[in-house]
Amino acid sequence: MSRLAGRVAIVTGSGRGIGAAVAQAFAAEGASVVVADLGVELDGTTEGSDPATEVVEAITAAGGTAVASRTDVSDHGQAEELIATTIERFGRLDVLVNAAGILRDRMIFNMEEEEWDAVIRVHLKGAFNTTKFAARHWRETRRPDCRLINFTSVAGLQGAPSQPNYAAAKMGIVGLTLSCANALGKYGVTANCISPGAATRMTDTIPAEVMAKYLASTRDSDPDGRRRAPENVAAPLVYLASTESGWINGRVLGAQEYRVSMWSTPQIQRQIVGQQPWELDRLFDEMTRAFKPYVEGRGRLDEAG
């Protein structure tokens, strides 16, 4: 069954890894796909390859419809052109997946300003750029069942210590997505985040001792590495891109191995309420009394889990 028949999708960062798997899965389900990838090294520096074209060739060889675009999504004008040329070619845009990203990992006390700016620019500004122009199209057309799917990461959701720039960008994307979910629903658009986990060139940067520990824990259940294949992440995105997913909006989903999860939405967990401006001695006592047992209890629960 062609679950995405007639739909038009842009997938940024889809020349390799999870993005490529998403583009191919969309095309296999009948979507016309724009494979957008600038073709750079993992740190964003220039390289000579054209991975977007390679993915398009694989899609067309399998009978699907796709075109390649070497768009720098961090460039506002290029993002506008990406959306415009897609609509010009296919007459519509139903799905935008923002998966483009780079890494410049370093501890916060060692990070250079340019390393911070580069990662924020590609991930967060890139998602804003493409979303802005897609949203304009959706507001004008009010086409039902349009989808915005942004990639976040556990690096942001849990705070990876060696990735302050990446973590900040990925949590920023969550805020952007929630804003879009609230703003665009009346135009027929849902906006959700996906937090993926799979073996890609990004995971190749994980320290060897950390990865060795993980692989040792999964070797018996995953002798051939299929659990970590990017295709496992692509399948839930097919659902999110379909017309059947209109009930879900403003959520963060996880997709890793054979698991699909839903993260909680931020909400107040504990609260103290005064009747007048706080006197500091009382505030110190009340905050310790009300919050410390919960924080320490939660920590023990996390360790047990």
PDB file of C-alpha atoms in Angstrom:
ATOM      1  CA  MET A   1       0.000   0.000   0.000  1.00  0.00           C
ATOM      2  CA  SER A   2       1.311   3.477  -0.923  1.00  0.00           C
ATOM      3  CA  ARG A   3       0.786   5.338   2.316  1.00  0.00           C
ATOM      4  CA  LEU A   4       2.227   8.610   0.996  1.00  0.00           C
ATOM      5  CA  ALA A   5       0.893   8.489  -2.549  1.00  0.00           C
ATOM      6  CA  GLY A   6       0.527  11.944  -4.064  1.00  0.00           C
ATOM      7  CA  ARG A   7       2.363  13.701  -1.247  1.00  0.00           C
ATOM      8  CA  VAL A   8       5.391  15.935  -1.773  1.00  0.00           C
ATOM      9  CA  ALA A   9       8.149  15.989   0.822  1.00  0.00           C
ATOM     10  CA  ILE A  10      11.397  17.826   1.423  1.00  0.00           C
ATOM     11  CA  VAL A  11      13.952  16.057   3.604  1.00  0.00           C
ATOM     12  CA  THR A  12      16.978  18.159   4.515  1.00  0.00           C
ATOM     13  CA  GLY A  13      20.219  16.451   5.419  1.00  0.00           C
ATOM     14  CA  SER A  14      19.084  13.418   3.451  1.00  0.00           C
ATOM     15  CA  GLY A  15      22.246  12.588   1.548  1.00  0.00           C
ATOM     16  CA  ARG A  16      23.392  10.111   4.187  1.00  0.00           C
ATOM     17  CA  GLY A  17      22.371   8.226   7.295  1.00  0.00           C
ATOM     18  CA  ILE A  18      18.920   8.642   8.792  1.00  0.00           C
ATOM     19  CA  GLY A  19      17.941  11.420   6.397  1.00  0.00           C
ATOM     20  CA  ALA A  20      18.702   9.236   3.395  1.00  0.00           C
ATOM     21  CA  ALA A  21      16.742   6.354   4.902  1.00  0.00           C
ATOM     22  CA  VAL A  22      13.768   8.695   5.474  1.00  0.00           C
ATOM     23  CA  ALA A  23      13.884   9.996   1.897  1.00  0.00           C
ATOM     24  CA  GLN A  24      13.995   6.467   0.489  1.00  0.00           C
ATOM     25  CA  ALA A  25      11.193   5.263   2.768  1.00  0.00           C
ATOM     26  CA  PHE A  26       8.995   8.210   1.753  1.00  0.00           C
ATOM     27  CA  ALA A  27       9.618   7.521  -1.935  1.00  0.00           C
ATOM     28  CA  ALA A  28       8.930   3.815  -1.488  1.00  0.00           C
ATOM     29  CA  GLU A  29       5.533   4.753  -0.066  1.00  0.00           C
ATOM     30  CA  GLY A  30       4.674   6.917  -3.066  1.00  0.00           C
ATOM     31  CA  ALA A  31       5.858  10.407  -2.101  1.00  0.00           C
ATOM     32  CA  SER A  32       7.739  12.704  -4.445  1.00  0.00           C
ATOM     33  CA  VAL A  33      10.860  13.625  -2.484  1.00  0.00           C
ATOM     34  CA  VAL A  34      13.309  16.492  -2.632  1.00  0.00           C
ATOM     35  CA  VAL A  35      16.599  15.169  -1.294  1.00  0.00           C
ATOM     36  CA  ALA A  36      18.296  18.277   0.081  1.00  0.00           C
ATOM     37  CA  ASP A  37      21.904  17.938   1.173  1.00  0.00           C
ATOM     38  CA  LEU A  38      24.810  20.322   0.727  1.00  0.00           C
ATOM     39  CA  GLY A  39      27.323  17.482   0.804  1.00  0.00           C
ATOM     40  CA  VAL A  40      29.762  18.549   3.515  1.00  0.00           C
ATOM     41  CA  GLU A  41      31.963  16.908   6.084  1.00  0.00           C
ATOM     42  CA  LEU A  42      30.481  16.123   9.489  1.00  0.00           C
ATOM     43  CA  ASP A  43      31.878  19.375  10.866  1.00  0.00           C
ATOM     44  CA  GLY A  44      30.301  21.384   8.039  1.00  0.00           C
ATOM     45  CA  THR A  45      33.452  21.970   6.029  1.00  0.00           C
ATOM     46  CA  THR A  46      33.371  21.548   2.261  1.00  0.00           C
ATOM     47  CA  GLU A  47      33.867  18.220   0.558  1.00  0.00           C
ATOM     48  CA  GLY A  48      33.616  17.180  -3.068  1.00  0.00           C
ATOM     49  CA  SER A  49      30.899  14.541  -2.890  1.00  0.00           C
ATOM     50  CA  ASP A  50      27.267  14.868  -3.973  1.00  0.00           C
ATOM     51  CA  PRO A  51      25.380  12.437  -1.708  1.00  0.00           C
ATOM     52  CA  ALA A  52      21.958  13.895  -2.566  1.00  0.00           C
ATOM     53  CA  THR A  53      22.328  12.830  -6.184  1.00  0.00           C
ATOM     54  CA  GLU A  54      23.388   9.335  -5.112  1.00  0.00           C
ATOM     55  CA  VAL A  55      20.246   8.976  -2.985  1.00  0.00           C
ATOM     56  CA  VAL A  56      18.072  10.227  -5.852  1.00  0.00           C
ATOM     57  CA  GLU A  57      19.636   7.702  -8.191  1.00  0.00           C
ATOM     58  CA  ALA A  58      18.846   4.905  -5.733  1.00  0.00           C
ATOM     59  CA  ILE A  59      15.241   6.121  -5.394  1.00  0.00           C
ATOM     60  CA  THR A  60      14.648   6.406  -9.138  1.00  0.00           C
ATOM     61  CA  ALA A  61      16.273   3.021  -9.749  1.00  0.00           C
ATOM     62  CA  ALA A  62      13.691   1.565  -7.362  1.00  0.00           C
ATOM     63  CA  GLY A  63      10.856   3.230  -9.284  1.00  0.00           C
ATOM     64  CA  GLY A  64      10.374   6.259  -7.048  1.00  0.00           C
ATOM     65  CA  THR A  65      10.293   9.978  -7.749  1.00  0.00           C
ATOM     66  CA  ALA A  66      12.969  12.270  -6.340  1.00  0.00           C
ATOM     67  CA  VAL A  67      15.127  15.264  -7.182  1.00  0.00           C
ATOM     68  CA  ALA A  68      18.348  16.440  -5.597  1.00  0.00           C
ATOM     69  CA  SER A  69      19.102  19.847  -4.135  1.00  0.00           C
ATOM     70  CA  ARG A  70      22.451  21.089  -2.837  1.00  0.00           C
ATOM     71  CA  THR A  71      20.846  23.636  -0.524  1.00  0.00           C
ATOM     72  CA  ASP A  72      22.635  25.291   2.371  1.00  0.00           C
ATOM     73  CA  VAL A  73      19.668  25.487   4.746  1.00  0.00           C
ATOM     74  CA  SER A  74      21.543  27.902   7.015  1.00  0.00           C
ATOM     75  CA  ASP A  75      21.317  30.464   4.207  1.00  0.00           C
ATOM     76  CA  HIS A  76      17.964  32.265   4.362  1.00  0.00           C
ATOM     77  CA  GLY A  77      17.803  32.887   0.625  1.00  0.00           C
ATOM     78  CA  GLN A  78      18.723  29.342  -0.335  1.00  0.00           C
ATOM     79  CA  ALA A  79      16.058  27.979   2.004  1.00  0.00           C
ATOM     80  CA  GLU A  80      13.466  30.207   0.364  1.00  0.00           C
ATOM     81  CA  GLU A  81      14.563  28.958  -3.051  1.00  0.00           C
ATOM     82  CA  LEU A  82      14.334  25.332  -1.887  1.00  0.00           C
ATOM     83  CA  ILE A  83      10.692  25.737  -0.911  1.00  0.00           C
ATOM     84  CA  ALA A  84       9.844  27.785  -4.006  1.00  0.00           C
ATOM     85  CA  THR A  85      11.436  25.389  -6.501  1.00  0.00           C
ATOM     86  CA  THR A  86       9.786  22.403  -4.848  1.00  0.00           C
ATOM     87  CA  ILE A  87       6.348  24.010  -5.175  1.00  0.00           C
ATOM     88  CA  GLU A  88       7.115  25.097  -8.740  1.00  0.00           C
ATOM     89  CA  ARG A  89       8.135  21.583  -9.744  1.00  0.00           C
ATOM     90  CA  PHE A  90       5.498  19.544  -7.929  1.00  0.00           C
ATOM     91  CA  GLY A  91       2.734  22.091  -7.399  1.00  0.00           C
ATOM     92  CA  ARG A  92       2.568  21.636  -3.634  1.00  0.00           C
ATOM     93  CA  LEU A  93       4.431  20.814  -0.435  1.00  0.00           C
ATOM     94  CA  ASP A  94       2.921  18.450   2.114  1.00  0.00           C
ATOM     95  CA  VAL A  95       5.808  17.425   4.350  1.00  0.00           C
ATOM     96  CA  LEU A  96       8.975  19.164   5.546  1.00  0.00           C
ATOM     97  CA  VAL A  97      11.541  17.150   7.481  1.00  0.00           C
ATOM     98  CA  ASN A  98      14.419  19.143   8.987  1.00  0.00           C
ATOM     99  CA  ALA A  99      17.219  16.653   9.567  1.00  0.00           C
ATOM    100  CA  ALA A 100      20.262  18.640   8.410  1.00  0.00           C
ATOM    101  CA  GLY A 101      23.014  19.041  10.951  1.00  0.00           C
ATOM    102  CA  ILE A 102      26.710  19.154  11.739  1.00  0.00           C
ATOM    103  CA  LEU A 103      28.865  18.513  14.798  1.00  0.00           C
ATOM    104  CA  ARG A 104      31.588  20.601  16.456  1.00  0.00           C
ATOM    105  CA  ASP A 105      31.900  18.824  19.799  1.00  0.00           C
ATOM    106  CA  ARG A 106      33.862  20.342  22.667  1.00  0.00           C
ATOM    107  CA  MET A 107      33.409  20.943  26.378  1.00  0.00           C
ATOM    108  CA  ILE A 108      31.872  24.311  27.188  1.00  0.00           C
ATOM    109  CA  PHE A 109      35.113  25.722  28.669  1.00  0.00           C
ATOM    110  CA  ASN A 110      37.040  24.842  25.489  1.00  0.00           C
ATOM    111  CA  MET A 111      34.452  25.782  22.855  1.00  0.00           C
ATOM    112  CA  GLU A 112      35.292  28.507  20.367  1.00  0.00           C
ATOM    113  CA  GLU A 113      32.697  31.080  19.407  1.00  0.00           C
ATOM    114  CA  GLU A 114      32.765  29.930  15.777  1.00  0.00           C
ATOM    115  CA  GLU A 115      32.137  26.317  16.840  1.00  0.00           C
ATOM    116  CA  TRP A 116      29.069  27.445  18.759  1.00  0.00           C
ATOM    117  CA  ASP A 117      27.800  29.657  15.943  1.00  0.00           C
ATOM    118  CA  ALA A 118      28.298  27.066  13.199  1.00  0.00           C
ATOM    119  CA  VAL A 119      26.247  24.364  14.908  1.00  0.00           C
ATOM    120  CA  ILE A 120      23.458  26.734  15.964  1.00  0.00           C
ATOM    121  CA  ARG A 121      23.371  28.161  12.438  1.00  0.00           C
ATOM    122  CA  VAL A 122      22.913  24.834  10.652  1.00  0.00           C
ATOM    123  CA  HIS A 123      20.574  23.106  13.111  1.00  0.00           C
ATOM    124  CA  LEU A 124      18.453  25.862  14.588  1.00  0.00           C
ATOM    125  CA  LYS A 125      18.603  28.652  12.029  1.00  0.00           C
ATOM    126  CA  GLY A 126      18.414  26.075   9.240  1.00  0.00           C
ATOM    127  CA  ALA A 127      15.195  24.671  10.695  1.00  0.00           C
ATOM    128  CA  PHE A 128      13.800  28.188  11.053  1.00  0.00           C
ATOM    129  CA  ASN A 129      14.711  29.118   7.485  1.00  0.00           C
ATOM    130  CA  THR A 130      12.993  26.211   5.772  1.00  0.00           C
ATOM    131  CA  THR A 131      10.038  26.218   8.161  1.00  0.00           C
ATOM    132  CA  LYS A 132       9.368  29.920   7.631  1.00  0.00           C
ATOM    133  CA  PHE A 133       8.878  29.590   3.894  1.00  0.00           C
ATOM    134  CA  ALA A 134       7.018  26.284   4.116  1.00  0.00           C
ATOM    135  CA  ALA A 135       4.684  27.875   6.682  1.00  0.00           C
ATOM    136  CA  ARG A 136       3.987  30.767   4.346  1.00  0.00           C
ATOM    137  CA  HIS A 137       2.942  28.322   1.648  1.00  0.00           C
ATOM    138  CA  TRP A 138       0.739  26.370   4.050  1.00  0.00           C
ATOM    139  CA  ARG A 139      -0.910  29.524   5.382  1.00  0.00           C
ATOM    140  CA  GLU A 140      -1.711  30.671   1.852  1.00  0.00           C
ATOM    141  CA  THR A 141      -3.009  27.324   0.578  1.00  0.00           C
ATOM    142  CA  ARG A 142      -4.581  26.010   3.803  1.00  0.00           C
ATOM    143  CA  ARG A 143      -4.037  22.535   2.460  1.00  0.00           C
ATOM    144  CA  PRO A 144      -5.121  19.884   4.993  1.00  0.00           C
ATOM    145  CA  ASP A 145      -2.796  17.303   6.476  1.00  0.00           C
ATOM    146  CA  CYS A 146       0.529  19.087   6.067  1.00  0.00           C
ATOM    147  CA  ARG A 147       3.372  17.981   8.299  1.00  0.00           C
ATOM    148  CA  LEU A 148       6.422  19.584   9.889  1.00  0.00           C
ATOM    149  CA  ILE A 149       8.855  17.078  11.394  1.00  0.00           C
ATOM    150  CA  ASN A 150      11.994  18.403  13.091  1.00  0.00           C
ATOM    151  CA  PHE A 151      14.913  16.365  14.361  1.00  0.00           C
ATOM    152  CA  THR A 152      15.880  16.843  17.988  1.00  0.00           C
ATOM    153  CA  SER A 153      18.226  14.632  20.026  1.00  0.00           C
ATOM    154  CA  VAL A 154      18.736  13.094  23.439  1.00  0.00           C
ATOM    155  CA  ALA A 155      21.891  15.223  23.482  1.00  0.00           C
ATOM    156  CA  GLY A 156      19.576  18.159  24.068  1.00  0.00           C
ATOM    157  CA  LEU A 157      16.795  16.408  25.935  1.00  0.00           C
ATOM    158  CA  GLN A 158      19.271  15.013  28.464  1.00  0.00           C
ATOM    159  CA  GLY A 159      22.203  17.424  28.099  1.00  0.00           C
ATOM    160  CA  ALA A 160      25.270  15.769  26.560  1.00  0.00           C
ATOM    161  CA  PRO A 161      28.241  17.238  28.447  1.00  0.00           C
ATOM    162  CA  SER A 162      30.582  17.480  25.450  1.00  0.00           C
ATOM    163  CA  GLN A 163      27.982  18.938  23.085  1.00  0.00           C
ATOM    164  CA  PRO A 164      26.734  22.243  24.528  1.00  0.00           C
ATOM    165  CA  ASN A 165      26.225  23.796  21.080  1.00  0.00           C
ATOM    166  CA  TYR A 166      24.456  20.742  19.664  1.00  0.00           C
ATOM    167  CA  ALA A 167      22.363  20.300  22.821  1.00  0.00           C
ATOM    168  CA  ALA A 168      21.295  23.949  22.770  1.00  0.00           C
ATOM    169  CA  ALA A 169      20.363  23.773  19.095  1.00  0.00           C
ATOM    170  CA  LYS A 170      18.346  20.597  19.549  1.00  0.00           C
ATOM    171  CA  MET A 171      16.419  21.962  22.526  1.00  0.00           C
ATOM    172  CA  GLY A 172      15.871  25.163  20.583  1.00  0.00           C
ATOM    173  CA  ILE A 173      14.322  23.063  17.846  1.00  0.00           C
ATOM    174  CA  VAL A 174      11.886  21.623  20.387  1.00  0.00           C
ATOM    175  CA  GLY A 175      10.765  25.141  21.304  1.00  0.00           C
ATOM    176  CA  LEU A 176      10.483  26.099  17.641  1.00  0.00           C
ATOM    177  CA  THR A 177       8.389  23.013  16.959  1.00  0.00           C
ATOM    178  CA  LEU A 178       6.028  23.635  19.864  1.00  0.00           C
ATOM    179  CA  SER A 179       5.545  27.214  18.694  1.00  0.00           C
ATOM    180  CA  CYS A 180       4.752  26.012  15.186  1.00  0.00           C
ATOM    181  CA  ALA A 181       2.354  23.393  16.539  1.00  0.00           C
ATOM    182  CA  ASN A 182       0.402  26.137  18.277  1.00  0.00           C
ATOM    183  CA  ALA A 183       0.590  28.596  15.384  1.00  0.00           C
ATOM    184  CA  LEU A 184      -0.008  26.428  12.330  1.00  0.00           C
ATOM    185  CA  GLY A 185      -2.728  24.014  13.414  1.00  0.00           C
ATOM    186  CA  LYS A 186      -5.474  26.246  12.058  1.00  0.00           C
ATOM    187  CA  TYR A 187      -3.851  26.045   8.639  1.00  0.00           C
ATOM    188  CA  GLY A 188      -3.923  22.254   8.506  1.00  0.00           C
ATOM    189  CA  VAL A 189      -0.376  21.675   9.759  1.00  0.00           C
ATOM    190  CA  THR A 190       0.926  19.466  12.551  1.00  0.00           C
ATOM    191  CA  ALA A 191       4.424  19.963  13.958  1.00  0.00           C
ATOM    192  CA  ASN A 192       6.325  17.307  15.872  1.00  0.00           C
ATOM    193  CA  CYS A 193       9.894  16.400  16.831  1.00  0.00           C
ATOM    194  CA  ILE A 194      11.663  13.105  16.376  1.00  0.00           C
ATOM    195  CA  SER A 195      14.624  12.115  18.542  1.00  0.00           C
ATOM    196  CA  PRO A 196      16.399   9.408  16.542  1.00  0.00           C
ATOM    197  CA  GLY A 197      18.988   6.806  17.388  1.00  0.00           C
ATOM    198  CA  ALA A 198      20.862   4.794  14.757  1.00  0.00           C
ATOM    199  CA  ALA A 199      24.342   3.982  13.488  1.00  0.00           C
ATOM    200  CA  THR A 200      25.478   6.925  11.353  1.00  0.00           C
ATOM    201  CA  ARG A 201      28.630   8.949  10.829  1.00  0.00           C
ATOM    202  CA  MET A 202      27.497  11.076  13.784  1.00  0.00           C
ATOM    203  CA  THR A 203      27.563   8.093  16.131  1.00  0.00           C
ATOM    204  CA  ASP A 204      31.033   7.287  14.835  1.00  0.00           C
ATOM    205  CA  THR A 205      32.198  10.258  16.933  1.00  0.00           C
ATOM    206  CA  ILE A 206      31.068   8.620  20.182  1.00  0.00           C
ATOM    207  CA  PRO A 207      34.113   7.676  22.291  1.00  0.00           C
ATOM    208  CA  ALA A 208      35.231   4.120  21.582  1.00  0.00           C
ATOM    209  CA  GLU A 209      34.909   2.974  25.191  1.00  0.00           C
ATOM    210  CA  VAL A 210      31.310   4.222  25.396  1.00  0.00           C
ATOM    211  CA  MET A 211      30.326   2.570  22.131  1.00  0.00           C
ATOM    212  CA  ALA A 212      32.097  -0.655  23.073  1.00  0.00           C
ATOM    213  CA  LYS A 213      30.057  -0.839  26.283  1.00  0.00           C
ATOM    214  CA  TYR A 214      26.825  -0.292  24.356  1.00  0.00           C
ATOM    215  CA  LEU A 215      27.666  -2.845  21.685  1.00  0.00           C
ATOM    216  CA  ALA A 216      28.599  -5.411  24.317  1.00  0.00           C
ATOM    217  CA  SER A 217      25.185  -4.960  25.922  1.00  0.00           C
ATOM    218  CA  THR A 218      23.349  -5.523  22.624  1.00  0.00           C
ATOM    219  CA  ARG A 219      25.564  -8.093  20.911  1.00  0.00           C
ATOM    220  CA  ASP A 220      23.437 -11.080  21.851  1.00  0.00           C
ATOM    221  CA  SER A 221      20.218  -9.475  20.608  1.00  0.00           C
ATOM    222  CA  ASP A 222      21.774  -7.729  17.618  1.00  0.00           C
ATOM    223  CA  PRO A 223      24.574  -9.868  16.164  1.00  0.00           C
ATOM    224  CA  ASP A 224      24.367  -8.314  12.686  1.00  0.00           C
ATOM    225  CA  GLY A 225      23.751  -4.696  13.747  1.00  0.00           C
ATOM    226  CA  ARG A 226      20.282  -4.486  12.216  1.00  0.00           C
ATOM    227  CA  ARG A 227      18.780  -2.961  15.359  1.00  0.00           C
ATOM    228  CA  ARG A 228      20.826   0.189  14.827  1.00  0.00           C
ATOM    229  CA  ALA A 229      19.993   0.573  11.133  1.00  0.00           C
ATOM    230  CA  PRO A 230      18.725   4.041  10.064  1.00  0.00           C
ATOM    231  CA  GLU A 231      15.752   2.367   8.385  1.00  0.00           C
ATOM    232  CA  ASN A 232      14.310   1.631  11.825  1.00  0.00           C
ATOM    233  CA  VAL A 233      14.029   5.377  12.432  1.00  0.00           C
ATOM    234  CA  ALA A 234      12.512   6.006   8.997  1.00  0.00           C
ATOM    235  CA  ALA A 235       9.445   3.847   9.582  1.00  0.00           C
ATOM    236  CA  PRO A 236       7.862   6.046  12.323  1.00  0.00           C
ATOM    237  CA  LEU A 237       8.508   9.099  10.154  1.00  0.00           C
ATOM    238  CA  VAL A 238       6.429   7.555   7.384  1.00  0.00           C
ATOM    239  CA  TYR A 239       3.568   7.474   9.862  1.00  0.00           C
ATOM    240  CA  LEU A 240       4.123  11.073  10.960  1.00  0.00           C
ATOM    241  CA  ALA A 241       4.229  12.171   7.301  1.00  0.00           C
ATOM    242  CA  SER A 242       0.976  10.404   6.463  1.00  0.00           C
ATOM    243  CA  THR A 243      -2.559  11.757   6.601  1.00  0.00           C
ATOM    244  CA  GLU A 244      -3.328   9.330   9.437  1.00  0.00           C
ATOM    245  CA  SER A 245      -1.169  11.202  11.964  1.00  0.00           C
ATOM    246  CA  GLY A 246      -3.285  14.348  12.202  1.00  0.00           C
ATOM    247  CA  TRP A 247      -4.192  13.600  15.824  1.00  0.00           C
ATOM    248  CA  ILE A 248      -0.633  14.148  17.089  1.00  0.00           C
ATOM    249  CA  ASN A 249       0.707  17.686  17.320  1.00  0.00           C
ATOM    250  CA  GLY A 250       3.363  19.405  19.410  1.00  0.00           C
ATOM    251  CA  ARG A 251       5.002  16.246  20.707  1.00  0.00           C
ATOM    252  CA  VAL A 252       8.503  14.794  20.929  1.00  0.00           C
ATOM    253  CA  LEU A 253       8.789  11.193  19.768  1.00  0.00           C
ATOM    254  CA  GLY A 254      11.779   8.900  20.027  1.00  0.00           C
ATOM    255  CA  ALA A 255      12.759   6.290  17.453  1.00  0.00           C
ATOM    256  CA  GLN A 256      15.618   3.935  18.177  1.00  0.00           C
ATOM    257  CA  GLU A 257      16.170   0.321  17.192  1.00  0.00           C
ATOM    258  CA  TYR A 258      12.719  -1.304  17.359  1.00  0.00           C
ATOM    259  CA  ARG A 259      11.307   1.210  19.841  1.00  0.00           C
ATOM    260  CA  VAL A 260       9.051   4.187  19.264  1.00  0.00           C
ATOM    261  CA  SER A 261       8.542   6.341  22.337  1.00  0.00           C
ATOM    262  CA  MET A 262       6.742   9.512  23.349  1.00  0.00           C
ATOM    263  CA  TRP A 263       8.458  12.027  25.621  1.00  0.00           C
ATOM    264  CA  SER A 264       6.559  13.986  28.217  1.00  0.00           C
ATOM    265  CA  THR A 265       5.754  17.624  27.607  1.00  0.00           C
ATOM    266  CA  PRO A 266       7.434  19.996  30.126  1.00  0.00           C
ATOM    267  CA  GLN A 267       5.125  20.744  33.031  1.00  0.00           C
ATOM    268  CA  ILE A 268       5.322  21.938  36.630  1.00  0.00           C
ATOM    269  CA  GLN A 269       6.309  19.102  38.945  1.00  0.00           C
ATOM    270  CA  ARG A 270       6.373  20.882  42.314  1.00  0.00           C
ATOM    271  CA  GLN A 271       5.380  24.383  43.397  1.00  0.00           C
ATOM    272  CA  ILE A 272       5.403  26.606  46.456  1.00  0.00           C
ATOM    273  CA  VAL A 273       3.056  29.599  46.621  1.00  0.00           C
ATOM    274  CA  GLY A 274       3.358  32.606  48.893  1.00  0.00           C
ATOM    275  CA  GLN A 275       0.893  35.355  49.722  1.00  0.00           C
ATOM    276  CA  GLN A 276       3.425  38.185  49.744  1.00  0.00           C
ATOM    277  CA  PRO A 277       7.021  38.871  48.640  1.00  0.00           C
ATOM    278  CA  TRP A 278       9.310  36.116  49.867  1.00  0.00           C
ATOM    279  CA  GLU A 279      11.407  36.649  52.959  1.00  0.00           C
ATOM    280  CA  LEU A 280      14.709  34.969  52.153  1.00  0.00           C
ATOM    281  CA  ASP A 281      15.016  32.807  55.302  1.00  0.00           C
ATOM    282  CA  ARG A 282      11.552  31.382  54.698  1.00  0.00           C
ATOM    283  CA  LEU A 283      12.180  30.914  50.968  1.00  0.00           C
ATOM    284  CA  PHE A 284      15.388  28.994  51.660  1.00  0.00           C
ATOM    285  CA  ASP A 285      13.509  26.694  54.036  1.00  0.00           C
ATOM    286  CA  GLU A 286      10.509  26.210  51.764  1.00  0.00           C
ATOM    287  CA  MET A 287      12.499  25.497  48.598  1.00  0.00           C
ATOM    288  CA  THR A 288      14.626  22.918  50.403  1.00  0.00           C
ATOM    289  CA  ARG A 289      11.585  21.307  52.031  1.00  0.00           C
ATOM    290  CA  ALA A 290       9.426  21.195  48.902  1.00  0.00           C
ATOM    291  CA  PHE A 291      11.919  20.467  46.146  1.00  0.00           C
ATOM    292  CA  LYS A 292      14.907  18.607  47.573  1.00  0.00           C
ATOM    293  CA  PRO A 293      13.090  15.341  48.452  1.00  0.00           C
ATOM    294  CA  TYR A 294      11.607  15.222  44.962  1.00  0.00           C
ATOM    295  CA  VAL A 295      14.939  15.861  43.233  1.00  0.00           C
ATOM    296  CA  GLU A 296      16.788  13.316  45.345  1.00  0.00           C
ATOM    297  CA  GLY A 297      13.991  10.785  45.019  1.00  0.00           C
ATOM    298  CA  ARG A 298      13.914  11.255  41.252  1.00  0.00           C
ATOM    299  CA  GLY A 299      17.668  10.735  41.109  1.00  0.00           C
ATOM    300  CA  ARG A 300      17.365   7.415  42.949  1.00  0.00           C
ATOM    301  CA  LEU A 301      14.523   6.400  40.664  1.00  0.00           C
ATOM    302  CA  ASP A 302      16.621   7.206  37.564  1.00  0.00           C
ATOM    303  CA  GLU A 303      19.527   5.156  38.910  1.00  0.00           C
ATOM    304  CA  ALA A 304      17.237   2.217  39.643  1.00  0.00           C
ATOM    305  CA  GLY A 305      15.716   2.472  36.160  1.00  0.00           C
TER     306      GLY A 305
END
